[in-house]
PDB file of C-alpha atoms in Angstrom:
ATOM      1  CA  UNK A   1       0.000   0.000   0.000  1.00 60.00           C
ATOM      2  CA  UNK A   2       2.753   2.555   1.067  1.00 64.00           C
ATOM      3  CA  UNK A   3       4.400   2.135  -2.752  1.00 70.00           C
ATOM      4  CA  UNK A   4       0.717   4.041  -3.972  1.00 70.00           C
ATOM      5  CA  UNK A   5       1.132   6.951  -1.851  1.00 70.00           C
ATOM      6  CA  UNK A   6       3.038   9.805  -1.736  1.00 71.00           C
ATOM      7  CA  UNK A   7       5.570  10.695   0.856  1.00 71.00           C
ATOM      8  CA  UNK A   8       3.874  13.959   1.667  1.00 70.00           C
ATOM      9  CA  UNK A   9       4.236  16.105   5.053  1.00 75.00           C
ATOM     10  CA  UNK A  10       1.533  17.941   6.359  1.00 70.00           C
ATOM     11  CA  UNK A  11       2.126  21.048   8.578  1.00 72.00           C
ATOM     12  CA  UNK A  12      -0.718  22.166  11.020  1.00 75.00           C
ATOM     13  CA  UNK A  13      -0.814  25.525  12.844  1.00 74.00           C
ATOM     14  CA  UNK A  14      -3.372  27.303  15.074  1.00 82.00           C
ATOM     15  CA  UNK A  15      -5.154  29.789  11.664  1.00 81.00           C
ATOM     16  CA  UNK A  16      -6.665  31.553  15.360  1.00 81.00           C
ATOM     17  CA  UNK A  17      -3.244  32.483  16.598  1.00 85.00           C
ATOM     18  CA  UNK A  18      -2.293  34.367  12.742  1.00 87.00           C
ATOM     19  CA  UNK A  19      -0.911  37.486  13.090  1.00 89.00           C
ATOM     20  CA  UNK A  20      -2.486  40.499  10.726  1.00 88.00           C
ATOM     21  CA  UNK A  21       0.358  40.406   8.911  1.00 92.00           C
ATOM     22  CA  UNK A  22       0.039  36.969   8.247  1.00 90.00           C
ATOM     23  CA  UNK A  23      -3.913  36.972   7.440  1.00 89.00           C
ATOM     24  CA  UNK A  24      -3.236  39.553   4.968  1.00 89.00           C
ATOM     25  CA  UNK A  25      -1.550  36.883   2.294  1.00 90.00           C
ATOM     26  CA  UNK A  26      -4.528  35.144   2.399  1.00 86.00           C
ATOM     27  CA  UNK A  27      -7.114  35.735  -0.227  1.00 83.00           C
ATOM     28  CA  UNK A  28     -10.562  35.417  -1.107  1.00 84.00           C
ATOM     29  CA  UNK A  29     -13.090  33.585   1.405  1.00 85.00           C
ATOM     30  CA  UNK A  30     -10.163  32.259   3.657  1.00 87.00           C
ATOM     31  CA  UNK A  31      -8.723  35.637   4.728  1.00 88.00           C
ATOM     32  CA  UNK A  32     -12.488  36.023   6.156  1.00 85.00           C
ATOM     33  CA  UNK A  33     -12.480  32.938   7.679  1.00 85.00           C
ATOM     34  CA  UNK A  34      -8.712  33.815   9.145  1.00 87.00           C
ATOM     35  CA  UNK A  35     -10.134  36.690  10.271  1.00 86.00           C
ATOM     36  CA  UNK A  36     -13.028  35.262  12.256  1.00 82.00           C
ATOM     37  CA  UNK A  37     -11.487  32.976  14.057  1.00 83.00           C
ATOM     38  CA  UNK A  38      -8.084  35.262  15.208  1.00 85.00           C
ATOM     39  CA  UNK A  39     -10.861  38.411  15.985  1.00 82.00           C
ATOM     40  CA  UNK A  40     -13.753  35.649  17.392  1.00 76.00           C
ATOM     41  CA  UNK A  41     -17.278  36.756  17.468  1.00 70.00           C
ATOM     42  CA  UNK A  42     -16.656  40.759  17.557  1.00 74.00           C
ATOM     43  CA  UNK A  43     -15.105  40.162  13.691  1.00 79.00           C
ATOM     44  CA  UNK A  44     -16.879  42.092  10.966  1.00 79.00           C
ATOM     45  CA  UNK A  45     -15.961  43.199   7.339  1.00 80.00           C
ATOM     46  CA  UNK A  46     -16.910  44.837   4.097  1.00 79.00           C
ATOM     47  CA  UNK A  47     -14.804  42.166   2.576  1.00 82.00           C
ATOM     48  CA  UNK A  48     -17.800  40.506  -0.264  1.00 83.00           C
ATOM     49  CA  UNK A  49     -18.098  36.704   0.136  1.00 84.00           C
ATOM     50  CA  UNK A  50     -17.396  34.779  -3.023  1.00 84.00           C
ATOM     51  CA  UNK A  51     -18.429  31.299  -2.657  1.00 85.00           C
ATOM     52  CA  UNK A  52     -21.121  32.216  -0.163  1.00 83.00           C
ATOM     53  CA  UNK A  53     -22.656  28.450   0.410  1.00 86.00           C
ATOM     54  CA  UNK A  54     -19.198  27.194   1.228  1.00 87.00           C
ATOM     55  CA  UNK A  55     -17.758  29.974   3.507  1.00 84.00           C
ATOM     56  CA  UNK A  56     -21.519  30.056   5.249  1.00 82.00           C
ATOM     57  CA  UNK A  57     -21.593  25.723   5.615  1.00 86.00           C
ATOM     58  CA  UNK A  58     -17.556  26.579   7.238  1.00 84.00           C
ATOM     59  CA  UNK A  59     -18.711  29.323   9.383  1.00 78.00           C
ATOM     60  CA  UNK A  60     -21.162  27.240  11.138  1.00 79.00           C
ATOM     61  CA  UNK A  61     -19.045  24.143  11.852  1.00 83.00           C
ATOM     62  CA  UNK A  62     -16.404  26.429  13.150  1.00 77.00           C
ATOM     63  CA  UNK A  63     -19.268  27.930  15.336  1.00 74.00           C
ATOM     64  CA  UNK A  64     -20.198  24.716  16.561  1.00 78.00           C
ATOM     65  CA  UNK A  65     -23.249  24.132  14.299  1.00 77.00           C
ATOM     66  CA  UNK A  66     -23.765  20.313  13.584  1.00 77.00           C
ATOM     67  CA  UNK A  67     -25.732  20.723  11.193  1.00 80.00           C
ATOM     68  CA  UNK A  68     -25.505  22.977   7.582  1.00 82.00           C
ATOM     69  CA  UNK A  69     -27.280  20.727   5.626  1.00 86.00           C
ATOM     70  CA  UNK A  70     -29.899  22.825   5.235  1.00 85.00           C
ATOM     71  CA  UNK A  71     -27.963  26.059   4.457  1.00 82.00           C
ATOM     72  CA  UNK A  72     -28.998  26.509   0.540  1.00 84.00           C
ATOM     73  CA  UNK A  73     -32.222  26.713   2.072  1.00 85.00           C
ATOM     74  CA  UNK A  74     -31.678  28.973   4.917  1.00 79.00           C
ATOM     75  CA  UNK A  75     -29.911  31.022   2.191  1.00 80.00           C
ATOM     76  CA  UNK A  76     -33.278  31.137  -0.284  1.00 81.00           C
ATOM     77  CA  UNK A  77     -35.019  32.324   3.102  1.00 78.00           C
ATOM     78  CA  UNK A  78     -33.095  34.891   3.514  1.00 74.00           C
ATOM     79  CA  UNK A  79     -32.999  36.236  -0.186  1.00 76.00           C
ATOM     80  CA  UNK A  80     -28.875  35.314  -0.275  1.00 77.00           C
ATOM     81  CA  UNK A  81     -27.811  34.221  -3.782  1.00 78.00           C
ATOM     82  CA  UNK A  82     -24.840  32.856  -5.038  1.00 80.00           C
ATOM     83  CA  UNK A  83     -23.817  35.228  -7.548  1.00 77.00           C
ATOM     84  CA  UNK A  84     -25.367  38.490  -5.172  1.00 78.00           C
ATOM     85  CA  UNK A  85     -22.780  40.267  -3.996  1.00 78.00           C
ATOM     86  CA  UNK A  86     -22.869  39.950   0.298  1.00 77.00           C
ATOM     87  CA  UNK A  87     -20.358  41.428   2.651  1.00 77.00           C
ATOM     88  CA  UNK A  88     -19.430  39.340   5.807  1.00 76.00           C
ATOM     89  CA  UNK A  89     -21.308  41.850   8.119  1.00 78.00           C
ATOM     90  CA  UNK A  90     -24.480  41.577   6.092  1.00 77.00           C
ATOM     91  CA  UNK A  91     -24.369  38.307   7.130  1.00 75.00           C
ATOM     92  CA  UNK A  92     -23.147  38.192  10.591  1.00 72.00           C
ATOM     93  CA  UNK A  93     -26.064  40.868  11.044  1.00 74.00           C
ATOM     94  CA  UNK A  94     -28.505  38.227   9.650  1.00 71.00           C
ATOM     95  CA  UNK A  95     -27.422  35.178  11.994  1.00 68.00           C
ATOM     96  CA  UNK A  96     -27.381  37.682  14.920  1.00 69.00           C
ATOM     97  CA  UNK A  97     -31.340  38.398  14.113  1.00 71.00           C
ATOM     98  CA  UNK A  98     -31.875  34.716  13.549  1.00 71.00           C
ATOM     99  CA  UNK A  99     -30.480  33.520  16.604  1.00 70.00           C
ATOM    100  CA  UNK A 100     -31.977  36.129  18.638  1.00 74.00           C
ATOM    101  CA  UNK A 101     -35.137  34.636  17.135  1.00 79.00           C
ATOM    102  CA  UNK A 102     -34.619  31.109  17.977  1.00 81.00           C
ATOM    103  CA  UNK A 103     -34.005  32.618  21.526  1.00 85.00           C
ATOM    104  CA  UNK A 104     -37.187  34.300  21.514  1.00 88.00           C
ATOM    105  CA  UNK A 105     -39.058  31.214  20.026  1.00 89.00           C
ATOM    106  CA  UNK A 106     -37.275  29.042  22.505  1.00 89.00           C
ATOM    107  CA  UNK A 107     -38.167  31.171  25.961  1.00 92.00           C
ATOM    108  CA  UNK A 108     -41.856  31.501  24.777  1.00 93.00           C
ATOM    109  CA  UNK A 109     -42.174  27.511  24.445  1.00 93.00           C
ATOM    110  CA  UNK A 110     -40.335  26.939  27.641  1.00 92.00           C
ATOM    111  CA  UNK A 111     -42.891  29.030  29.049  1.00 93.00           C
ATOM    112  CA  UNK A 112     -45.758  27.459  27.828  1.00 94.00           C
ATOM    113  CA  UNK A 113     -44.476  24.162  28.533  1.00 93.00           C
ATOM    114  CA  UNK A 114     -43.986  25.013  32.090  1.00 93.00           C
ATOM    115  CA  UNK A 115     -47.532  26.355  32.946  1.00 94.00           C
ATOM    116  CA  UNK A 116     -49.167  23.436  30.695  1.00 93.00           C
ATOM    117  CA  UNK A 117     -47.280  20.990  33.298  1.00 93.00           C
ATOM    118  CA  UNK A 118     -48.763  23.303  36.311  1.00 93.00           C
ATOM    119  CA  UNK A 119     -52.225  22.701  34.456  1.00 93.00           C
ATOM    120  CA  UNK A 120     -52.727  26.057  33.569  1.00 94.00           C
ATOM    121  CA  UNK A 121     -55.693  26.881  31.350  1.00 94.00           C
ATOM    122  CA  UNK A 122     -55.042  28.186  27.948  1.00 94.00           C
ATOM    123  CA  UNK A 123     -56.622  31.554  28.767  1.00 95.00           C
ATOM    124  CA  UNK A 124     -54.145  31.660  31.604  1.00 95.00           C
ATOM    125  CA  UNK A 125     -51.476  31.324  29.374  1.00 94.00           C
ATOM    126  CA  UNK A 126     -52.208  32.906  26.239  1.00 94.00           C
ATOM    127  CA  UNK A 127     -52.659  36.067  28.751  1.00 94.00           C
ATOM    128  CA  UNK A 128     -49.456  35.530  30.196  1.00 94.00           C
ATOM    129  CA  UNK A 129     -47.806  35.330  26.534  1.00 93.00           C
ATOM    130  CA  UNK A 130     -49.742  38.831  25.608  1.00 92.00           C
ATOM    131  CA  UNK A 131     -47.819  40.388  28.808  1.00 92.00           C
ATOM    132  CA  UNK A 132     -44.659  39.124  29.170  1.00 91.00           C
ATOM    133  CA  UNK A 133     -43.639  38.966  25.575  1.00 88.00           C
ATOM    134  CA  UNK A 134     -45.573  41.641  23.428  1.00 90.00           C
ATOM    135  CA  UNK A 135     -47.781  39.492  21.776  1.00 89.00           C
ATOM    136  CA  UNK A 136     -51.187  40.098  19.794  1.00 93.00           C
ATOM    137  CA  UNK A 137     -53.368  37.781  21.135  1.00 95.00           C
ATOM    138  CA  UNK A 138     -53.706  36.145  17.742  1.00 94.00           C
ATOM    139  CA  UNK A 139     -49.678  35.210  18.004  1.00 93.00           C
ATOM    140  CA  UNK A 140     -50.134  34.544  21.435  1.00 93.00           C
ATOM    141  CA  UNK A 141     -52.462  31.410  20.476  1.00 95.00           C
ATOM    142  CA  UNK A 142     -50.597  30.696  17.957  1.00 93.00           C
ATOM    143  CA  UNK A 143     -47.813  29.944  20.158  1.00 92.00           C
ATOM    144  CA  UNK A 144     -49.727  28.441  22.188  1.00 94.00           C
ATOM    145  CA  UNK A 145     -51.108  26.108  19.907  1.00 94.00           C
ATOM    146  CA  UNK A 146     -47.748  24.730  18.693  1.00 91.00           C
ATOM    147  CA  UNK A 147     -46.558  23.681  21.505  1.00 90.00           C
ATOM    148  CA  UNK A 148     -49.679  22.499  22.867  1.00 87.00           C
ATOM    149  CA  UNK A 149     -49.975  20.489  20.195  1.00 84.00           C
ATOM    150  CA  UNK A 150     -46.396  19.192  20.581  1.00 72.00           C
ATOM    151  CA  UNK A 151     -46.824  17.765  23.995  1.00 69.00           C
ATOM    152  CA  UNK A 152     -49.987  15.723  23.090  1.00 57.00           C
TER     153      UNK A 152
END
């Protein structure tokens, strides 16, 4: 087997620990991702993605997402196309407003989870959905309903 393979070395280095100087030879999508992960989450750019899917699907591994099959389509949501042009803080801006969405999405279901457990009626709840998050009535019950229907 070794007699089909090259003899090949392979260097590995830290791209977090770059220095500027250093993450300024790199070009195209890479010198963004260089970037992100020496500056960390405070990192934005007018630099304008190229490959977009592929630098988005890296983004979120490196940001400890398990999953990016589904980023074409979270891309089409969000109006991104491939040959658009879209700088890296267009971007960032959009997963910030996503994941501040989730968040929101997520505290409303614990919440209705928690006072369906305490048998609380669904007037009782809805009301308290109204109040604490700024709801219409109308998207109150609607939260309501999902997860309502979830636990049955």
């Amino acid at each position: 087997m070794l007699k089909f393979t090259d003899n090949l070395k392979l260097h590995v280095f830290e791209m977090r620990n770059l220095s500027a100087e250093t993450r300024r030879l790199f070009q195209s999508d890479m010198r963004i991702v260089v970037d992100y992960l020496a500056e960390g989450n405070g990192y934005c750019s007018d630099r304008k993605i190229v490959h977009k899917e592929a630098l988005i699907k890296l983004l979120r591994v490196l940001s400890g997402d398990e999953n990016v099959e589904d980023t074409l389509s979270m891309m089409q949501e969000r109006g991104i196309k491939e040959e658009e042009d879209v700088k890296v803080c267009e971007l960032f801006d959009q997963y910030e407003r996503r994941g501040q969405q989730k968040e929101f999405e997520r505290s409303i279901e614990r919440m209705v989870l928690e006072n369906l457990e305490e048998h609380r009626t669904e007037e009782t709840i809805v009301g308290k959905l109204v109040r604490w998050f700024s709801l219409t009535k109308e998207q109150a019950k609607m939260y309501y309903d999902k997860c309502a229907r979830d636990v049955v």
